[in-house]
Each structure stands twice: as C-alpha cells, then as structure tokens.
CSV table of C-alpha atoms in Angstrom, one decimal:
chain,number,residue,atom,x,y,z
A,1,MET,CA,96.4,-37.7,222.3
A,2,SER,CA,96.0,-35.1,220.0
A,3,PRO,CA,94.5,-31.9,222.0
A,4,ASN,CA,91.1,-30.0,220.9
A,5,LEU,CA,91.4,-27.2,218.7
A,6,SER,CA,88.5,-24.5,219.3
A,7,PRO,CA,87.3,-22.4,216.6
A,8,SER,CA,88.0,-19.4,218.4
A,9,THR,CA,91.7,-20.5,219.0
A,10,PRO,CA,93.6,-18.9,216.1
A,11,GLN,CA,95.9,-21.5,214.4
A,12,ARG,CA,99.7,-21.0,214.1
A,13,SER,CA,101.3,-21.8,210.9
A,14,CYS,CA,103.9,-24.3,210.2
A,15,THR,CA,105.7,-22.5,207.1
A,16,LEU,CA,108.1,-19.6,207.4
A,17,PRO,CA,106.8,-16.0,206.2
A,18,LEU,CA,108.4,-15.4,202.7
A,19,LEU,CA,110.8,-12.1,202.6
A,20,LYS,CA,110.5,-9.7,200.1
A,21,ARG,CA,113.6,-9.1,198.0
A,22,THR,CA,114.9,-6.1,196.2
A,23,PRO,CA,115.0,-6.8,192.6
A,24,SER,CA,118.8,-6.9,191.5
A,25,ARG,CA,119.5,-4.4,188.7
A,26,THR,CA,119.8,-6.5,185.5
A,27,THR,CA,115.7,-7.6,186.7
A,28,LEU,CA,114.8,-4.4,187.1
A,29,SER,CA,116.4,-3.5,183.3
A,30,ILE,CA,115.2,-6.3,181.9
A,31,SER,CA,111.6,-5.8,183.3
A,32,HIS,CA,111.8,-2.4,182.7
A,33,SER,CA,112.7,-2.7,179.0
A,34,VAL,CA,110.0,-5.3,178.9
A,35,LYS,CA,107.8,-2.5,179.3
A,36,LYS,CA,109.2,-0.2,177.3
A,37,ARG,CA,108.6,-2.6,174.5
A,38,ARG,CA,104.9,-3.3,175.4
A,39,ARG,CA,104.6,0.9,175.6
A,40,VAL,CA,106.2,1.6,172.0
A,41,SER,CA,104.6,-1.2,170.8
A,42,ILE,CA,100.9,-0.1,170.7
A,43,ALA,CA,99.6,-0.7,167.2
A,44,THR,CA,99.6,2.6,164.2
A,45,PHE,CA,96.2,4.2,163.4
A,46,ASP,CA,96.7,6.3,160.5
A,47,ILE,CA,95.9,9.7,162.0
A,48,GLU,CA,93.8,11.3,158.6
A,49,ALA,CA,91.3,8.5,159.1
A,50,GLU,CA,90.6,9.0,162.4
A,51,LEU,CA,90.3,12.8,162.3
A,52,GLY,CA,88.8,12.7,159.1
A,53,VAL,CA,91.4,15.8,157.6
A,54,THR,CA,92.6,15.2,154.3
A,55,THR,CA,96.3,17.0,153.9
A,56,ALA,CA,97.0,18.0,150.1
A,57,PRO,CA,99.7,16.8,148.1
A,58,GLN,CA,103.2,18.5,148.8
A,59,THR,CA,104.4,20.6,145.8
A,60,ALA,CA,107.1,20.1,143.9
A,61,VAL,CA,109.8,22.4,144.2
A,62,GLU,CA,110.3,24.9,141.8
A,63,GLU,CA,114.2,24.5,141.9
A,64,THR,CA,115.5,21.2,140.9
A,65,ASP,CA,119.2,22.5,141.4
A,66,ALA,CA,119.9,21.0,144.9
A,67,ASP,CA,123.5,22.3,144.6
A,68,ARG,CA,124.5,24.9,143.0
A,69,PHE,CA,128.0,23.3,143.0
A,70,LEU,CA,126.8,19.9,141.2
A,71,ALA,CA,125.5,19.5,138.4
A,72,ALA,CA,121.8,18.4,137.8
A,73,ARG,CA,121.0,14.8,136.4
A,74,PHE,CA,119.7,15.2,132.4
A,75,THR,CA,116.2,14.6,132.5
A,76,THR,CA,116.0,12.4,129.2
A,77,SER,CA,117.8,9.1,129.1
A,78,LEU,CA,121.4,8.7,128.2
A,79,PRO,CA,124.0,5.7,128.4
A,80,LEU,CA,125.9,5.9,131.7
A,81,ASN,CA,129.8,4.8,130.9
A,82,THR,CA,128.4,2.3,127.9
A,83,THR,CA,131.6,1.5,126.6
A,84,PRO,CA,132.9,-1.9,125.1
A,85,ARG,CA,134.8,-2.2,128.0
A,86,THR,CA,132.2,-1.2,131.0
A,87,ASN,CA,130.1,-4.2,129.2
A,88,ARG,CA,132.3,-6.4,129.1
A,89,ILE,CA,133.5,-6.0,133.0
A,90,ALA,CA,129.0,-5.8,133.5
A,91,LYS,CA,128.2,-9.0,131.4
A,92,ALA,CA,130.7,-11.2,133.6
A,93,PHE,CA,129.3,-9.8,136.8
A,94,GLY,CA,126.3,-10.2,135.5
A,95,LEU,CA,125.1,-7.2,136.3
A,96,MET,CA,123.9,-6.2,132.4
A,97,ASP,CA,120.6,-4.8,133.3
A,98,ASP,CA,119.3,-1.6,132.6
A,99,ARG,CA,118.9,-0.2,135.8
A,100,VAL,CA,122.6,0.0,135.9
A,101,LEU,CA,123.8,0.8,133.1
A,102,ASN,CA,121.2,3.3,132.1
A,103,TYR,CA,119.4,7.1,134.0
A,104,GLY,CA,116.0,5.8,134.0
A,105,GLU,CA,113.3,8.0,132.8
A,106,ALA,CA,111.8,10.9,134.7
A,107,THR,CA,108.6,9.8,137.1
A,108,THR,CA,107.7,13.8,137.5
A,109,PRO,CA,107.2,15.5,134.8
A,110,PRO,CA,110.1,18.2,134.3
A,111,VAL,CA,109.5,21.8,135.9
A,112,GLN,CA,109.4,24.0,133.2
A,113,THR,CA,110.8,27.3,134.8
A,114,LYS,CA,113.6,27.5,137.4
A,115,VAL,CA,113.1,30.4,139.4
A,116,ARG,CA,116.6,30.3,140.8
A,117,SER,CA,118.4,29.5,138.4
A,118,LEU,CA,116.6,32.3,136.1
A,119,LEU,CA,117.3,34.9,139.0
A,120,ARG,CA,121.3,33.5,139.2
A,121,ARG,CA,121.6,34.4,135.0
A,122,CYS,CA,119.7,37.6,135.3
A,123,ALA,CA,122.2,39.0,138.1
A,124,SER,CA,125.1,37.4,136.4
A,125,GLU,CA,124.2,39.3,133.2
A,126,LEU,CA,123.4,42.8,135.2
A,127,LEU,CA,126.9,42.1,136.9
A,128,SER,CA,129.4,41.0,134.5
A,129,VAL,CA,131.3,43.8,132.7
A,130,PRO,CA,132.5,43.6,128.7
A,131,ARG,CA,136.0,43.1,129.3
A,132,ALA,CA,137.9,46.7,128.3
A,133,ALA,CA,140.7,47.0,125.7
A,134,SER,CA,143.9,48.1,127.1
A,135,THR,CA,145.1,51.8,126.0
A,136,ILE,CA,148.2,50.7,125.7
A,137,SER,CA,147.2,48.2,123.0
A,138,ALA,CA,147.0,48.9,119.1
A,139,LYS,CA,143.3,47.9,119.5
A,140,SER,CA,143.7,51.1,121.4
A,141,ASN,CA,145.6,53.0,119.0
A,142,LEU,CA,146.3,51.6,115.6
A,143,ALA,CA,142.8,49.9,114.8
A,144,VAL,CA,141.5,52.3,115.8
A,145,ARG,CA,143.1,55.2,113.5
A,146,LYS,CA,144.3,53.4,111.0
A,147,GLN,CA,145.8,56.4,109.0
A,148,PHE,CA,149.6,57.3,109.0
A,149,VAL,CA,150.9,60.1,111.0
A,150,MET,CA,153.2,61.6,109.3
A,151,ALA,CA,154.7,60.9,105.3
A,152,LEU,CA,157.6,61.7,103.9
A,153,ASP,CA,159.3,61.4,100.0
A,154,GLY,CA,161.7,58.5,99.4
A,155,PRO,CA,163.1,58.6,96.5
A,156,GLY,CA,165.9,56.4,95.5
A,157,ILE,CA,166.1,53.4,98.3
A,158,SER,CA,167.2,50.6,98.0
A,159,ARG,CA,164.9,47.8,96.1
A,160,ASP,CA,166.7,45.1,97.7
A,161,LEU,CA,164.3,43.1,99.7
A,162,PHE,CA,167.8,42.4,101.9
A,163,ALA,CA,168.6,45.9,102.7
A,164,SER,CA,167.8,48.1,106.0
A,165,PRO,CA,167.9,51.8,104.6
A,166,MET,CA,166.6,53.1,107.6
A,167,ALA,CA,167.1,53.5,111.1
A,168,TRP,CA,165.4,55.3,114.5
A,169,SER,CA,167.8,57.0,117.4
A,170,HIS,CA,167.4,57.5,120.8
A,171,SER,CA,167.9,61.1,120.2
A,172,ASN,CA,164.3,61.0,117.5
A,173,CYS,CA,166.2,61.4,114.7
A,174,ILE,CA,165.5,59.5,111.7
A,175,CYS,CA,168.0,58.2,109.8
A,176,VAL,CA,167.3,56.8,105.4
A,177,ALA,CA,170.2,55.7,102.8
A,178,PHE,CA,168.9,57.2,99.1
A,179,LYS,CA,172.0,54.7,97.2
A,180,SER,CA,174.7,56.3,97.5
A,181,ASN,CA,173.5,59.4,100.3
A,182,VAL,CA,172.6,59.5,103.6
A,183,TYR,CA,170.0,61.3,105.2
A,184,PHE,CA,169.0,62.2,108.7
A,185,GLN,CA,165.6,64.3,110.1
A,186,ASN,CA,165.6,65.8,113.4
A,187,LEU,CA,161.6,64.5,114.2
A,188,ASP,CA,161.9,67.5,117.4
A,189,THR,CA,162.8,70.7,115.3
A,190,ARG,CA,162.1,69.0,111.6
A,191,ALA,CA,165.8,69.5,110.3
A,192,ILE,CA,166.9,67.7,108.2
A,193,VAL,CA,170.3,66.8,106.8
A,194,HIS,CA,172.8,65.4,104.8
A,195,LEU,CA,175.2,63.0,106.7
A,196,CYS,CA,177.7,61.6,104.1
A,197,ARG,CA,177.6,60.6,100.5
A,198,VAL,CA,180.6,57.4,99.4
A,199,SER,CA,182.3,56.9,96.6
A,200,LEU,CA,181.1,54.8,93.6
A,201,MET,CA,184.1,52.6,94.6
A,202,GLU,CA,183.1,51.7,98.0
A,203,GLY,CA,179.2,51.1,95.7
A,204,LEU,CA,175.6,51.9,97.7
A,205,VAL,CA,174.4,51.9,101.3
A,206,HIS,CA,173.1,48.8,102.1
A,207,SER,CA,172.2,49.0,106.0
A,208,VAL,CA,172.6,52.1,108.6
A,209,ASP,CA,171.5,51.4,112.3
A,210,TRP,CA,172.1,54.0,115.0
A,211,ASP,CA,174.1,53.5,118.6
A,212,ASN,CA,171.7,53.2,121.3
A,213,LYS,CA,171.6,55.1,124.5
A,214,THR,CA,175.4,54.9,124.8
A,215,ASN,CA,175.7,57.2,121.9
A,216,PRO,CA,173.0,57.8,120.7
A,217,HIS,CA,174.3,60.0,118.0
A,218,ILE,CA,176.6,57.4,116.4
A,219,LEU,CA,175.5,56.7,113.2
A,220,ALA,CA,176.7,52.4,111.3
A,221,LEU,CA,176.3,52.5,107.9
A,222,GLY,CA,177.1,49.7,105.1
A,223,THR,CA,177.8,49.1,101.8
A,224,THR,CA,177.6,46.7,99.3
A,225,ASN,CA,181.5,46.5,98.7
A,226,ALA,CA,182.1,45.6,101.9
A,227,THR,CA,183.3,49.2,103.4
A,228,VAL,CA,181.6,49.3,106.8
A,229,GLN,CA,182.1,53.6,108.6
A,230,ALA,CA,180.6,55.6,111.3
A,231,TRP,CA,179.6,59.3,111.4
A,232,ASP,CA,179.0,61.8,113.7
A,233,SER,CA,175.6,63.8,113.6
A,234,LEU,CA,176.4,66.3,115.5
A,235,THR,CA,179.4,67.3,113.6
A,236,GLN,CA,178.8,65.7,110.8
A,237,LYS,CA,182.9,64.0,110.1
A,238,GLN,CA,183.3,60.2,110.4
A,239,VAL,CA,184.2,58.7,113.6
A,240,ALA,CA,185.6,55.4,112.4
A,241,ASP,CA,186.3,53.0,109.2
A,242,TRP,CA,187.0,49.5,109.4
A,243,SER,CA,186.4,48.8,105.3
A,244,ASN,CA,189.4,46.3,105.6
A,245,ASP,CA,187.3,43.5,105.0
A,246,LYS,CA,186.0,42.4,100.9
A,247,SER,CA,183.1,40.7,101.8
A,248,PRO,CA,180.2,42.4,101.0
A,249,VAL,CA,177.6,43.8,104.1
A,250,GLY,CA,174.6,42.5,105.4
A,251,GLY,CA,173.0,43.7,108.5
A,252,MET,CA,173.9,45.7,111.4
A,253,HIS,CA,173.2,45.9,114.7
A,254,TRP,CA,175.3,48.2,117.6
A,255,ASN,CA,175.3,46.6,121.5
A,256,GLU,CA,176.6,49.9,123.0
A,257,ASN,CA,180.3,50.5,122.0
A,258,VAL,CA,180.1,47.3,119.6
A,259,LEU,CA,179.2,46.7,116.5
A,260,ALA,CA,178.2,43.5,115.0
A,261,VAL,CA,178.1,43.4,110.9
A,262,GLY,CA,176.8,40.3,109.0
A,263,ARG,CA,179.2,39.3,105.8
A,264,LYS,CA,178.2,37.8,103.1
A,265,ASP,CA,180.6,34.9,103.0
A,266,GLY,CA,178.8,34.2,106.4
A,267,ARG,CA,181.0,35.5,108.8
A,268,VAL,CA,179.9,38.1,111.9
A,269,SER,CA,182.7,40.7,112.4
A,270,LEU,CA,182.2,42.6,115.7
A,271,PHE,CA,183.9,46.0,115.6
A,272,ASP,CA,184.2,48.4,118.6
A,273,ILE,CA,183.8,52.4,118.2
A,274,ARG,CA,186.9,53.1,120.2
A,275,THR,CA,189.2,50.8,117.9
A,276,PRO,CA,190.2,51.3,114.3
A,277,HIS,CA,190.6,47.6,114.3
A,278,GLN,CA,188.5,44.3,114.2
A,279,ILE,CA,188.5,43.1,117.4
A,280,GLN,CA,186.3,39.7,117.1
A,281,GLU,CA,185.2,37.6,114.5
A,282,VAL,CA,182.2,34.6,114.5
A,283,GLU,CA,181.7,32.6,112.2
A,284,GLY,CA,178.8,29.5,111.6
A,285,HIS,CA,177.3,30.8,108.9
A,286,LYS,CA,177.0,29.4,105.4
A,287,ARG,CA,175.9,31.8,102.8
A,288,GLN,CA,175.0,35.7,103.7
A,289,VAL,CA,174.5,36.6,106.9
A,290,HIS,CA,170.7,39.1,106.6
A,291,GLY,CA,169.8,39.7,110.0
A,292,VAL,CA,171.9,40.4,113.2
A,293,LYS,CA,170.7,41.5,116.4
A,294,TRP,CA,171.8,41.4,120.3
A,295,SER,CA,169.7,41.0,123.0
A,296,PRO,CA,168.5,43.9,125.3
A,297,ASP,CA,171.1,42.8,127.9
A,298,GLY,CA,174.0,42.0,125.5
A,299,ARG,CA,174.3,39.4,126.2
A,300,PHE,CA,173.0,36.9,122.9
A,301,LEU,CA,173.9,38.0,119.1
A,302,ALA,CA,171.2,36.2,117.0
A,303,THR,CA,171.7,36.1,113.1
A,304,GLY,CA,169.3,34.5,110.0
A,305,ASP,CA,171.5,34.3,107.1
A,306,HIS,CA,170.0,32.8,103.5
A,307,THR,CA,169.5,29.0,104.0
A,308,GLY,CA,167.4,30.1,106.9
A,309,SER,CA,169.1,29.1,109.5
A,310,ILE,CA,169.5,30.6,112.7
A,311,HIS,CA,172.5,31.4,115.2
A,312,VAL,CA,172.3,32.3,118.6
A,313,TRP,CA,176.2,33.7,119.9
A,314,ASP,CA,176.9,34.0,123.8
A,315,MET,CA,178.5,37.1,124.4
A,316,ARG,CA,179.9,35.7,127.7
A,317,ALA,CA,181.0,32.3,126.8
A,318,ARG,CA,182.3,33.5,123.6
A,319,ASP,CA,180.7,30.2,121.4
A,320,HIS,CA,177.3,29.0,120.3
A,321,LEU,CA,174.6,28.2,122.0
A,322,THR,CA,174.4,24.3,120.7
A,323,ILE,CA,171.9,21.4,121.1
A,324,ASN,CA,173.5,18.2,120.1
A,325,ASP,CA,176.2,19.0,119.2
A,326,ARG,CA,175.4,21.4,116.4
A,327,ARG,CA,175.3,25.2,116.0
A,328,VAL,CA,172.7,25.8,114.6
A,329,LEU,CA,170.0,26.6,116.6
A,330,MET,CA,166.7,27.5,114.6
A,331,LYS,CA,165.8,26.4,110.9
A,332,HIS,CA,163.6,28.4,108.7
A,333,ASP,CA,162.7,27.0,105.2
A,334,GLY,CA,163.7,30.8,103.3
A,335,PRO,CA,166.0,33.5,104.4
A,336,VAL,CA,165.9,35.0,107.5
A,337,LYS,CA,166.5,39.1,107.8
A,338,SER,CA,163.7,39.8,110.7
A,339,ILE,CA,164.6,38.7,114.3
A,340,SER,CA,163.6,41.1,117.5
A,341,TRP,CA,163.9,40.1,121.3
A,342,ALA,CA,161.5,40.6,123.7
A,343,PRO,CA,162.1,43.1,125.7
A,344,TRP,CA,160.6,41.7,128.6
A,345,GLN,CA,160.9,38.3,128.6
A,346,ASP,CA,164.5,36.5,128.9
A,347,GLY,CA,165.3,35.0,126.0
A,348,LEU,CA,162.2,35.2,123.8
A,349,LEU,CA,163.2,35.3,119.9
A,350,ALA,CA,160.4,35.7,117.2
A,351,THR,CA,162.6,35.6,113.3
A,352,GLY,CA,160.5,35.8,110.2
A,353,GLY,CA,161.0,33.7,106.8
A,354,LEU,CA,161.1,34.6,103.5
A,355,PHE,CA,160.0,33.2,100.7
A,356,PRO,CA,159.2,30.4,100.3
A,357,ASP,CA,158.5,30.3,104.4
A,358,GLY,CA,157.1,32.6,105.0
A,359,LYS,CA,156.8,32.4,108.7
A,360,ILE,CA,156.7,34.1,112.5
A,361,GLN,CA,158.8,31.9,114.7
A,362,LEU,CA,159.1,32.5,118.1
A,363,TRP,CA,161.5,30.7,119.8
A,364,SER,CA,163.2,29.9,123.2
A,365,ILE,CA,166.9,30.3,123.3
A,366,HIS,CA,166.5,28.4,127.1
A,367,LYS,CA,164.2,25.4,125.6
A,368,ALA,CA,165.7,25.5,122.7
A,369,THR,CA,162.6,24.3,120.7
A,370,THR,CA,159.8,26.1,118.8
A,371,SER,CA,157.5,27.2,120.9
A,372,LEU,CA,154.6,29.2,117.9
A,373,THR,CA,154.5,29.5,114.7
A,374,ILE,CA,152.1,32.2,112.6
A,375,ASN,CA,152.0,31.3,108.9
A,376,THR,CA,151.4,33.8,106.9
A,377,SER,CA,152.7,32.7,103.4
A,378,THR,CA,154.2,36.5,102.6
A,379,ASN,CA,157.3,37.9,103.2
A,380,ILE,CA,158.2,39.0,106.4
A,381,THR,CA,160.4,42.0,106.2
A,382,SER,CA,161.0,43.6,109.5
A,383,LEU,CA,159.7,42.3,113.6
A,384,HIS,CA,159.1,44.2,116.8
A,385,TRP,CA,158.2,43.7,120.3
A,386,SER,CA,156.1,46.0,121.7
A,387,PRO,CA,158.1,47.3,124.7
A,388,HIS,CA,154.8,47.9,126.5
A,389,CYS,CA,152.5,44.7,126.3
A,390,LYS,CA,152.5,41.5,125.0
A,391,GLU,CA,152.1,42.4,121.1
A,392,ILE,CA,154.1,41.9,117.8
A,393,LEU,CA,154.6,43.8,115.1
A,394,SER,CA,154.8,42.9,112.0
A,395,THR,CA,155.4,44.0,108.1
A,396,HIS,CA,155.4,42.4,105.0
A,397,GLY,CA,156.0,42.1,100.9
A,398,SER,CA,154.8,40.1,98.2
A,399,SER,CA,152.3,36.6,99.4
A,400,TRP,CA,152.2,33.8,97.4
A,401,GLY,CA,149.9,30.2,97.2
A,402,PRO,CA,150.3,26.6,97.6
A,403,TRP,CA,151.2,25.9,94.3
A,404,HIS,CA,153.6,28.7,94.1
A,405,VAL,CA,155.8,27.4,95.8
A,406,VAL,CA,159.0,24.7,94.5
A,407,ARG,CA,161.7,23.3,96.0
A,408,HIS,CA,165.2,25.7,95.8
A,409,ALA,CA,162.5,28.0,93.6
A,410,GLU,CA,164.6,32.0,94.0
A,411,PRO,CA,162.0,34.0,92.2
A,412,LEU,CA,158.5,35.0,93.7
A,413,PRO,CA,156.2,34.6,90.5
A,414,LYS,CA,155.2,37.0,88.6
A,415,GLN,CA,151.6,37.3,89.6
A,416,ALA,CA,151.2,36.7,93.1
A,417,PRO,CA,147.6,36.5,94.5
A,418,ARG,CA,147.3,38.9,97.6
A,419,THR,CA,146.2,37.6,101.4
A,420,ALA,CA,145.4,39.6,104.0
A,421,PHE,CA,149.2,40.3,105.1
A,422,THR,CA,150.5,41.2,101.5
A,423,ASN,CA,152.0,44.5,102.0
A,424,SER,CA,150.5,44.6,105.2
A,425,MET,CA,151.8,45.4,108.7
A,426,THR,CA,149.9,43.4,111.5
A,427,VAL,CA,150.1,43.1,115.1
A,428,HIS,CA,149.1,40.1,116.8
A,429,ALA,CA,149.2,39.4,120.4
A,430,TYR,CA,150.9,36.7,122.4
A,431,PRO,CA,151.0,33.6,123.2
A,432,SER,CA,147.3,33.5,121.3
A,433,CYS,CA,148.9,34.9,118.6
A,434,ASP,CA,145.6,36.1,117.8
A,435,LYS,CA,145.9,39.1,114.9
A,436,ILE,CA,144.7,42.3,116.8
A,437,VAL,CA,144.6,44.5,113.5
A,438,SER,CA,146.2,44.5,110.6
A,439,VAL,CA,146.3,47.8,108.3
A,440,ASN,CA,147.8,48.1,104.2
A,441,ALA,CA,150.1,50.3,105.4
A,442,HIS,CA,151.5,50.7,101.3
A,443,SER,CA,150.3,49.8,97.9
A,444,ALA,CA,153.6,48.5,97.3
A,445,VAL,CA,156.1,46.4,98.9
A,446,ILE,CA,157.3,47.0,102.9
A,447,GLY,CA,160.3,46.1,102.5
A,448,HIS,CA,161.8,47.8,106.2
A,449,SER,CA,160.3,49.7,109.2
A,450,CYS,CA,161.8,50.1,112.1
A,451,ILE,CA,160.1,51.4,115.5
A,452,GLY,CA,160.8,54.5,117.9
A,453,PRO,CA,162.4,55.2,121.1
A,454,ASP,CA,158.8,55.3,123.2
A,455,GLY,CA,158.3,51.9,122.0
A,456,CYS,CA,154.9,53.6,120.5
A,457,SER,CA,155.1,54.3,116.6
A,458,VAL,CA,156.9,52.6,113.5
A,459,PHE,CA,158.3,53.9,110.3
A,460,THR,CA,157.8,52.1,107.3
A,461,VAL,CA,159.4,52.5,104.0
A,462,SER,CA,158.4,51.1,100.5
A,463,PRO,CA,160.7,51.3,98.3
A,464,ILE,CA,158.7,51.3,94.9
A,465,GLU,CA,155.8,53.6,96.3
A,466,GLU,CA,158.8,55.5,97.4
A,467,THR,CA,157.1,56.9,100.7
A,468,ILE,CA,158.2,56.5,103.9
A,469,LYS,CA,155.2,56.9,106.7
A,470,MET,CA,155.0,56.5,110.3
A,471,PHE,CA,152.0,55.3,112.3
A,472,LYS,CA,151.2,54.8,116.0
A,473,VAL,CA,150.3,51.7,116.5
A,474,TRP,CA,150.9,51.4,121.0
A,475,SER,CA,150.9,53.7,124.3
A,476,ALA,CA,153.1,54.2,126.8
A,477,PRO,CA,151.3,53.6,129.9
A,478,ALA,CA,149.9,55.9,132.5
A,479,GLU,CA,153.1,57.0,134.6
A,480,LYS,CA,153.4,55.5,138.4
A,481,GLY,CA,152.2,58.2,140.3
A,482,LYS,CA,148.8,59.9,138.7
A,483,ASP,CA,145.8,59.6,139.9
A,484,ASP,CA,143.7,56.4,139.1
A,485,GLY,CA,140.6,58.3,139.7
A,486,GLY,CA,140.4,56.5,143.7
A,487,LEU,CA,140.4,53.0,141.7
A,488,GLY,CA,143.2,52.1,144.2
A,489,TYR,CA,140.7,53.1,146.8
A,490,GLN,CA,138.3,51.1,145.7
A,491,CYS,CA,139.8,47.7,145.2
A,492,THR,CA,141.5,47.2,148.5
A,493,ILE,CA,141.0,44.2,150.1
A,494,ARG,CA,139.7,44.9,154.0
C-alpha cells in the first residue's frame, strides 16, 4: 500500500546530481578559437561612408627611380627579349602573349620632372673636376710650346736615311758627324770641339754613339768602309781601332764596355773597349742591319735589318729568342732602323718601319706577339720612350698614299703626298696609342734624333735643311720630399 504524500512534504529525486566537468585544454582551445573567429569575423564597413569624410587621393611621387643602383623601366613599349629563339620557346609552352613578351604602356602619365635626378646631376657636375694634364706629359710641354729651344747649323750631314750621324752623351755633349769629320759641343759650356777626321780610304762617317754612364766620354764611330773606332773626348785621342772587318757599318749601340755594331752582310759584331779585338759575333740576318739597340738592363739585344726582320738576342743564354724554332721574332714590311726599349716595363719593345711599311709596332718579347700597331704611312726614322711617363716619340720623313705602295718598290715616289705625320715629331700615348701632339719640326725630312740624358729634351736633324734643333718634349717628375702643398695630408684616410 502506497504511503500518502502530502504537498508540504518535500519530494526526493531519484536521479544522481550532475557533476560539473572542467573542460580540457583541447576543449578550451577549440571554444576559444570559435569565439575568436566569431569576434574577428565581424562584417567590415566603410569608414568613409559612415563618417561622411572623403580622403584626398594620394599624389604621385615625383621620383620614379626607387633605387639609384637599379635602372628604371622605360615608359615606352619596348619588346622584351623578342628574339627568334625566344618566340619559338614561348610558342612551344603556349606563352605567345603580349603580356609576357612586351612591356605594357604606362597606366599613369610619365612624370615631367624628377627632382632627385636633377639634384644628383647638378651635384655631380659641381663635384666633378676635369682631369688636368700631367706636368710630365708632352701635353703640358711640347703641346704648349711647339717651338724649338736651340738651333744649330749642320752642313754636310749624311743624307742617307739609314745613317745615325748624331748622339747625345750622359755628360751633356752633342756629337754630330759631317762627312769625314766628327764634332761635339758641350751644352753646359757651349764649347765646340773637333774630335777627329777619318781618311778618304776609311770612307764617310755613317754612325756615332756615346758610351753610357760607365764611360760617358768615350765615343764610337763607324764608316761606310768598315772602319770602327773609339775616341776619348777628354783627351781627343783614339783609344781603340776595330777595323779588321771588310763589311760596312750599319747601326751601333753601347752596353757598358761592350759595343754592338751592325754589318751590311747581316752580322752583328761585339767589341769590348778593354780588348783590341772582336769578342763575339751574332748571326741571323740576311741583309744589312740598320737598327741595333740594347735593353736598359743589358740582357737583350734587338736588331732590325733591311728586310724588316727583328731579332732579339739573349746575352745570358748566348742565343736568339725563338718562336716555333725560328729566329725571326718580329716582322715589318719595310726596312727597320728605329728600335727603342721601354725603360719602365721589362720586355716592351717599339720598332718602326720605313717605306713601304710606315708602322710603329709595340712588342712584348715575353709574349712574342704584336700587341699594338700605329699606322702612319710615313717613314719612321727614330723612336724614343719617355723614362718619366708612358709616352713614345717618333720622328718621320716622307709620306705616301696607298697607291704608291708597290711590292718590291724601293724608291719613294717623286710626288709624295703630305699627311699629318710628314716631317713631323709626334708623341703617342701608351697603351691607347692616341696622338698627344704632333709638331712640324723641320720643313724637310727628319733623318735622325736623339734623346737627352735627362729624358726630357730631344735633338732632331734634317740633312736636307742642314739644321739641328732641340725641343723640350717632357718634364722630369718633382723630387720626393718636396712640399706638396698639403695634398698628402688632405688625402690621408683616417
């Protein structure tokens, strides 16, 4: 029988009370992310429309060059790599589209003014200082004053284009050969001395050359009848006579006590001032040797003959430098008389050819290839490197045109044209070979020239004009230790 339940009696529940579970970290993160998504996913609205404010459009930047190290694109439509190969590749991949291969037209009009670019250009123009010519260069000396410094009379000088009738000693004496007589003048005292006179049997004086710093008062002379003598300018007496050979003399040059003499039969004879006989003989040429020049260190001897062949002989190895088992190291298309070694670079040799060559070629004996060529279409009678700067001087005679150059033609045409190099003294820059200055030193052919002991002045001689002139071509560098006006202090990097 069920008991009676009154309303005032509380009713007991039969179910167990619910436990409040603490959510795990995973649940929290999920619920938190859901709420966060709900919070951030609020519908966006237009602030300008709600507030009723209109903002001014952003103005275009005047400077279009974002980076001064990167070039800006062109505003005009230019093809981008539209080469036939590019078109084939683009067609194979289905990329034949103007959007890919071409620049598009600028959507905005190009800016008319570029403030930063203008400022940069103006600043660069203000800060850029034009490079002044070096005071050593011929551009600051011969180009400024093209007139000669001194002029001497020279009647009776040999008109042979292959002769070397003049030389300048380290003791500042200029020597000139007049037919059978040899004179020299001391440029410090201006005293003129008649050194010697050769007999008619010995022929005419063809070449003269002073010894170097070892014996600056010793002069060697060679005649057209194979006479080779050495004279002392202080005592005016003959100190050596090497006239046992029958071959006429060509060019000659001293190397301390050793004298190299070119011969008409192609030999080069070596004499020592301390011995009365020939000490050695160098063979290799087939025709007369016109040019003979020792290198500044005395190791190499360069010679040029009538066929244009250039040989270089190694003094230490006692043999020629060879190329592919050949002794001919270099070649011109005409006779070679002018040879000069660069005093500031080892193995750099300059040679000049006569008609029909007319070229100055700059060689490196270590590479055995022609590095640079200057075409003048004019006889090159002498070459001189500047010891103070990288410039080379050349003296010239008659010129010719392309129609005058005939193979195996020896004499020059009777009516030779005049060019910028005709009868001139020209200075070239190295290695650009640009013409720095050209002076018409004489009204006739310049037969020979010699450089002074200071390396700044040059004497030129014109046998037809019978005049000897001295020009100041370069300047010597300033001595070390002099005040440079504070330049060294200003250029100090701290």
